[in-house]
Short mmCIF file of C-alpha atoms in Angstrom, two decimals:
data_model
loop_
_atom_site.label_atom_id
_atom_site.label_comp_id
_atom_site.label_asym_id
_atom_site.label_seq_id
_atom_site.Cartn_x
_atom_site.Cartn_y
_atom_site.Cartn_z
CA MET Q 292 7.54 -18.68 118.67
CA ASP Q 293 10.30 -16.76 116.95
CA ILE Q 294 13.86 -17.28 116.72
CA LYS Q 295 14.89 -14.92 119.83
CA THR Q 296 12.42 -16.38 122.16
CA ALA Q 297 13.22 -20.10 121.36
CA SER Q 298 17.02 -19.07 121.95
CA ALA Q 299 16.11 -17.13 125.25
CA LEU Q 300 14.53 -20.58 126.61
CA ASN Q 301 17.55 -22.38 124.81
CA ARG Q 302 20.13 -20.39 126.73
CA LEU Q 303 18.37 -20.73 130.01
CA ARG Q 304 18.15 -24.25 129.75
CA LEU Q 305 21.68 -24.35 129.03
CA VAL Q 306 23.13 -22.72 132.09
CA SER Q 307 20.29 -24.52 134.63
CA ALA Q 308 22.20 -27.55 134.99
CA PRO Q 309 25.73 -26.40 135.32
CA GLU Q 310 24.30 -23.99 137.97
CA ALA Q 311 22.68 -26.94 140.23
CA VAL Q 312 25.77 -28.48 139.30
CA SER Q 313 28.04 -25.76 141.20
CA PHE Q 314 25.38 -25.22 143.77
CA LEU Q 315 25.63 -28.89 144.78
CA LEU Q 316 29.78 -28.87 144.57
CA LEU Q 317 29.75 -25.77 146.60
CA LEU Q 318 27.83 -27.38 149.17
CA VAL Q 319 30.04 -30.26 149.34
CA CYS Q 320 32.95 -27.71 149.51
CA SER Q 321 31.26 -25.89 152.46
CA VAL Q 322 31.16 -29.39 154.28
CA LEU Q 323 34.69 -30.37 153.50
CA LYS Q 324 35.79 -27.11 154.78
CA ARG Q 325 34.33 -27.45 158.00
CA THR Q 326 35.38 -31.09 158.45
CA THR Q 327 39.33 -30.81 156.67
CA ASP Q 328 41.61 -28.68 155.61
CA PHE Q 329 40.59 -28.39 151.84
CA ASN Q 330 38.71 -24.90 151.72
CA ALA Q 331 37.60 -24.60 147.65
CA VAL Q 332 34.97 -22.38 148.94
CA PRO Q 333 35.78 -19.00 147.61
CA VAL Q 334 36.92 -20.49 144.18
CA MET Q 335 33.42 -22.70 143.89
CA GLY Q 336 31.32 -19.73 145.29
CA MET Q 337 32.55 -17.37 142.21
CA VAL Q 338 31.83 -19.96 139.59
CA HIS Q 339 28.60 -20.57 141.18
CA GLY Q 340 27.90 -16.77 141.89
CA ILE Q 341 28.27 -16.42 137.97
CA LEU Q 342 26.37 -19.22 137.00
CA PHE Q 343 23.48 -18.11 139.36
CA ILE Q 344 23.93 -14.24 137.83
CA LEU Q 345 23.55 -15.91 134.04
CA TYR Q 346 20.43 -18.16 135.10
CA VAL Q 347 18.91 -15.10 136.58
CA LEU Q 348 19.46 -12.86 133.46
CA PHE Q 349 18.69 -15.61 131.12
CA TRP Q 350 15.67 -15.92 133.38
CA ALA Q 351 14.69 -12.38 133.10
CA ASP Q 352 15.18 -12.35 129.18
CA ALA Q 353 12.69 -15.80 128.56
CA TRP Q 354 10.30 -14.33 130.86
CA ASN Q 355 10.10 -11.33 129.11
CA ARG Q 356 10.10 -12.78 125.77
CA THR Q 357 7.79 -15.49 126.38
CA LYS Q 358 5.45 -13.62 128.49
CA TRP Q 359 4.93 -16.56 131.25
CA PRO Q 360 2.51 -15.88 133.59
CA PHE Q 361 3.57 -14.96 137.14
CA GLY Q 362 3.59 -18.64 138.17
CA ARG Q 363 5.80 -20.20 135.89
CA ALA Q 364 8.32 -17.80 136.18
CA ALA Q 365 8.00 -17.77 139.58
CA LEU Q 366 8.80 -21.53 139.41
CA TYR Q 367 11.67 -21.34 137.45
CA PHE Q 368 13.07 -18.81 139.91
CA VAL Q 369 12.31 -20.81 142.97
CA LEU Q 370 13.96 -23.77 141.11
CA SER Q 371 17.52 -21.92 140.34
CA VAL Q 372 17.90 -21.46 144.61
CA LEU Q 373 17.04 -25.25 145.17
CA PRO Q 374 20.13 -27.31 145.35
CA THR Q 375 18.95 -29.90 142.45
CA GLY Q 376 16.14 -27.63 141.13
CA GLY Q 377 18.29 -26.64 138.16
CA PHE Q 378 18.03 -30.36 136.62
CA PHE Q 379 14.20 -30.11 137.05
CA ALA Q 380 14.23 -26.71 135.48
CA GLU Q 381 16.09 -28.12 132.63
CA ARG Q 382 13.96 -31.05 131.88
CA LYS Q 383 10.83 -28.69 131.92
CA LEU Q 384 12.34 -25.87 129.76
CA ARG Q 385 13.48 -28.88 127.53
CA ARG Q 386 9.98 -30.38 127.26
CA GLU Q 387 8.20 -26.83 126.47
CA ALA Q 388 10.84 -26.13 124.15
CA GLU Q 389 9.84 -29.28 122.12
CA ALA Q 390 6.26 -28.48 122.51
CA SER Q 391 6.43 -25.18 121.15
CA VAL Q 392 8.51 -26.64 117.77
CA VAL Q 393 5.83 -29.40 117.67
CA ALA Q 394 3.18 -26.55 117.76
CA SER Q 395 4.95 -24.18 115.33
CA ARG Q 396 5.56 -27.06 113.01
CA GLU Q 397 1.66 -27.94 113.06
CA ALA Q 398 1.00 -24.03 112.27
CA ALA Q 399 3.20 -24.24 109.24
CA GLU Q 400 1.62 -27.34 108.17
CA ALA Q 401 -1.75 -25.91 108.55
CA ALA Q 402 -0.91 -22.60 106.76
CA ALA Q 403 0.60 -24.82 103.89
CA ALA Q 404 -2.64 -26.86 103.91
CA ALA Q 405 -4.93 -23.78 103.49
CA GLU Q 406 -2.56 -22.14 100.91
CA ALA Q 407 -2.98 -25.01 98.86
CA VAL Q 408 -6.97 -25.05 99.58
CA ALA Q 409 -7.10 -21.29 98.57
CA LYS Q 410 -5.08 -22.40 95.21
CA ALA Q 411 -7.20 -25.18 94.51
#
């Protein structure tokens, strides 16, 4: 995995949890608006909207760079519209990034071993 692909995954992972938190806070603010005089929906709506747009932009970039199959890309998008889905997306993205780091290290070690054998 190249550095641009890893960066795209990392950006998507880093925005997924705040996007999920903002969605939950927006839901709480919506309930409070209807049950009390507290109205923070315009502010939280804007914050959540910005985070959601960032999520979608980073999702599209990650999909383009990683060449995910349609099902995996759709899963990450569906997780963005579920109230707690961003937390699950963050966890899956972290695991995927860790697995790619391990795979790249193993490939580098195999290449170094093959080079050592070729020199011998």
